[in-house]
Short mmCIF file of C-alpha atoms in Angstrom, two decimals:
data_model
loop_
_atom_site.label_atom_id
_atom_site.label_comp_id
_atom_site.label_asym_id
_atom_site.label_seq_id
_atom_site.Cartn_x
_atom_site.Cartn_y
_atom_site.Cartn_z
CA MET O 1 0.00 0.00 0.00
CA SER O 2 1.14 3.49 -0.75
CA PRO O 3 1.90 5.86 2.13
CA GLU O 4 -0.84 8.21 0.89
CA LEU O 5 -3.43 5.43 1.01
CA LEU O 6 -2.32 4.39 4.50
CA GLN O 7 -2.54 7.98 5.70
CA SER O 8 -5.99 8.33 4.16
CA LEU O 9 -7.17 5.12 5.87
CA LYS O 10 -5.70 6.34 9.15
CA VAL O 11 -7.53 9.67 8.93
CA TYR O 12 -10.91 8.29 7.85
CA SER O 13 -10.79 5.39 10.32
CA GLN O 14 -11.67 7.98 12.96
CA PHE O 15 -15.17 8.23 11.48
CA VAL O 16 -16.00 4.51 11.35
CA HIS O 17 -16.59 4.27 15.12
CA PRO O 18 -19.02 7.21 15.37
CA ILE O 19 -21.03 6.07 12.35
CA LEU O 20 -21.19 2.52 13.70
CA MET O 21 -22.24 3.75 17.14
CA TRP O 22 -25.07 5.89 15.73
CA ILE O 23 -26.34 2.81 13.88
CA LEU O 24 -26.09 0.82 17.12
CA PHE O 25 -27.95 3.55 19.01
CA GLY O 26 -30.84 3.20 16.58
CA LEU O 27 -30.67 -0.59 16.81
CA THR O 28 -30.73 -0.33 20.61
CA ILE O 29 -33.96 1.66 20.44
CA TYR O 30 -35.39 -0.97 18.09
CA ALA O 31 -34.30 -3.77 20.46
CA MET O 32 -36.09 -1.96 23.28
CA TYR O 33 -39.25 -1.76 21.15
CA LEU O 34 -39.02 -5.51 20.49
CA GLY O 35 -38.50 -6.16 24.20
CA VAL O 36 -41.60 -4.12 25.09
CA GLN O 37 -43.59 -6.06 22.49
CA LEU O 38 -42.23 -9.33 23.88
CA ARG O 39 -43.34 -8.29 27.36
CA ARG O 40 -46.80 -7.38 26.01
CA THR O 41 -46.98 -10.79 24.33
CA ARG O 42 -46.06 -12.54 27.57
CA SER O 43 -48.87 -10.86 29.52
CA ALA O 44 -51.54 -10.91 26.76
CA GLU O 45 -54.34 -13.42 26.53
CA GLY O 46 -56.64 -14.86 23.89
CA GLU O 47 -56.78 -13.32 20.43
CA VAL O 48 -54.49 -10.46 21.39
CA LYS O 49 -51.79 -12.95 22.36
CA LYS O 50 -52.28 -14.89 19.10
CA ALA O 51 -51.86 -11.69 17.09
CA LEU O 52 -48.74 -10.66 19.05
CA LEU O 53 -47.17 -14.12 18.69
CA LYS O 54 -47.22 -13.66 14.91
CA GLY O 55 -44.72 -10.81 15.35
CA ARG O 56 -42.10 -13.30 16.61
CA PHE O 57 -40.82 -10.58 18.95
CA ASN O 58 -38.89 -13.08 21.09
CA ILE O 59 -36.79 -14.33 18.17
CA ARG O 60 -36.22 -10.85 16.73
CA HIS O 61 -35.32 -9.44 20.19
CA HIS O 62 -32.72 -12.18 20.72
CA GLN O 63 -31.26 -11.78 17.24
CA ILE O 64 -30.96 -7.99 17.47
CA GLY O 65 -29.57 -8.32 21.02
CA SER O 66 -26.87 -10.71 19.79
CA ILE O 67 -25.92 -8.35 16.98
CA LEU O 68 -25.82 -5.45 19.46
CA LEU O 69 -23.60 -7.34 21.91
CA ALA O 70 -21.05 -8.41 19.32
CA THR O 71 -21.00 -5.09 17.48
CA MET O 72 -20.76 -3.00 20.64
CA VAL O 73 -17.79 -5.01 21.93
CA LEU O 74 -16.02 -4.82 18.56
CA GLY O 75 -17.00 -1.16 18.09
CA THR O 76 -15.59 -0.26 21.50
CA LEU O 77 -12.32 -1.97 20.72
CA GLY O 78 -12.26 -0.44 17.23
CA GLY O 79 -12.85 3.06 18.59
CA MET O 80 -10.02 2.64 21.06
CA ALA O 81 -7.75 1.25 18.32
CA ALA O 82 -8.53 4.13 15.93
CA THR O 83 -7.82 6.66 18.69
CA TYR O 84 -4.51 4.99 19.53
CA ILE O 85 -3.45 4.67 15.89
CA ASN O 86 -4.22 8.33 15.19
CA SER O 87 -2.99 9.83 18.47
CA GLY O 88 -0.41 7.43 19.80
CA LYS O 89 -2.36 7.24 23.07
CA LEU O 90 -5.78 6.69 24.56
CA PHE O 91 -7.53 9.65 26.09
CA VAL O 92 -8.90 8.56 29.45
CA ASN O 93 -11.98 10.74 29.61
CA PRO O 94 -15.66 10.29 30.48
CA HIS O 95 -16.51 9.19 26.92
CA LEU O 96 -14.03 6.29 27.09
CA LEU O 97 -14.96 5.28 30.63
CA VAL O 98 -18.72 5.37 29.97
CA GLY O 99 -18.19 3.41 26.73
CA LEU O 100 -16.29 0.71 28.60
CA GLY O 101 -19.00 0.66 31.26
CA MET O 102 -21.65 0.28 28.57
CA THR O 103 -19.76 -2.69 27.15
CA GLY O 104 -19.85 -4.31 30.59
CA ILE O 105 -23.55 -3.49 30.99
CA ILE O 106 -24.57 -5.06 27.68
CA ALA O 107 -22.49 -8.18 28.40
CA THR O 108 -24.09 -8.51 31.84
CA SER O 109 -27.55 -7.96 30.41
CA ALA O 110 -27.01 -10.66 27.78
CA ALA O 111 -25.64 -13.04 30.42
CA LEU O 112 -29.02 -12.90 32.19
CA THR O 113 -30.76 -14.58 29.23
CA PRO O 114 -30.52 -18.21 30.46
CA PHE O 115 -32.03 -17.18 33.80
CA MET O 116 -34.87 -15.29 32.12
CA GLN O 117 -35.59 -18.31 29.93
CA LYS O 118 -36.13 -20.31 33.11
CA GLY O 119 -38.68 -17.74 34.30
CA ASN O 120 -36.51 -15.85 36.79
CA ASP O 121 -38.29 -12.51 37.24
CA ALA O 122 -35.37 -10.94 39.15
CA ALA O 123 -33.13 -11.61 36.12
CA ARG O 124 -35.82 -10.16 33.83
CA TYR O 125 -36.11 -6.95 35.86
CA ALA O 126 -32.32 -6.66 36.08
CA HIS O 127 -32.13 -7.11 32.29
CA ILE O 128 -34.70 -4.37 31.72
CA THR O 129 -33.04 -2.02 34.21
CA LEU O 130 -29.58 -2.54 32.75
CA ASN O 131 -30.85 -1.92 29.23
CA VAL O 132 -32.67 1.28 30.21
CA ILE O 133 -29.43 2.50 31.82
CA LEU O 134 -27.58 1.45 28.66
CA LEU O 135 -29.96 3.44 26.47
CA VAL O 136 -29.60 6.58 28.62
CA LEU O 137 -25.81 6.27 28.57
CA PHE O 138 -25.90 5.68 24.81
CA GLY O 139 -27.75 8.98 24.36
CA TRP O 140 -25.10 10.75 26.41
CA GLN O 141 -22.35 9.01 24.42
CA ALA O 142 -23.94 10.17 21.17
CA ILE O 143 -23.68 13.80 22.30
CA THR O 144 -20.12 13.58 23.63
CA GLY O 145 -19.08 11.52 20.61
CA MET O 146 -20.26 14.24 18.25
CA GLN O 147 -18.21 16.75 20.25
CA ILE O 148 -15.16 14.52 19.75
CA VAL O 149 -15.91 14.21 16.01
CA GLN O 150 -16.17 18.00 15.80
CA ASN O 151 -12.74 18.31 17.46
CA VAL O 152 -11.30 15.85 14.93
CA VAL O 153 -12.82 17.76 12.01
CA ASN O 154 -11.51 21.07 13.42
CA ARG O 155 -7.99 19.59 13.66
CA MET O 156 -8.25 18.28 10.08
CA THR O 157 -9.38 21.64 8.72
CA GLY O 158 -6.96 23.69 10.80
CA ASN O 159 -9.68 25.29 12.93
CA ALA O 160 -8.46 23.79 16.20
#
C-alpha cells in the first residue's frame, strides 16, 4: 500500500466508530421496542396474544440483542484502536470510561438470558433495568461523541 493510502485510511478510520455507534444507538432503540412487544406478548391473553405471537418478537429481540452485543464489543475496541493509531495514546476521559462501562452493561444484560428463559423474574427486571441505563448512557455518548468528532474535524481543517 502506498503511504498516501495508508494515511488516508488512518484519517478516515476515525469516522467509522461514530457512524457505527449511531447505527447501534438506533438498533438499541429498536431492540427496546421488540423487548416491550415481547413483554406485552407474555402478559396478553386470547386473540391479542395470538396476534402478538405472529410478530415473533422473542426471536427478533434475541437476534438484534446478539448483533448489538457483538458489534458493541467490537465497536468499543475499534474506537479505542482508531484513537490509539491516530494519536499514539488513549484519552482517558468520560466518553471512554462510559463506553467501557456500557460494554460491561450489555455483556451482563445478555448473560441474564438463560435465567430469564427459566422464568426468573429478578433476572428479567435486572435485564430491563440494565438496558434502560444502557440506552440513557448511549444517548449521552452520542452527544459527547459528536463533540469529539467536531474536534477531529476542526484539527483536520486547521480550525483547532
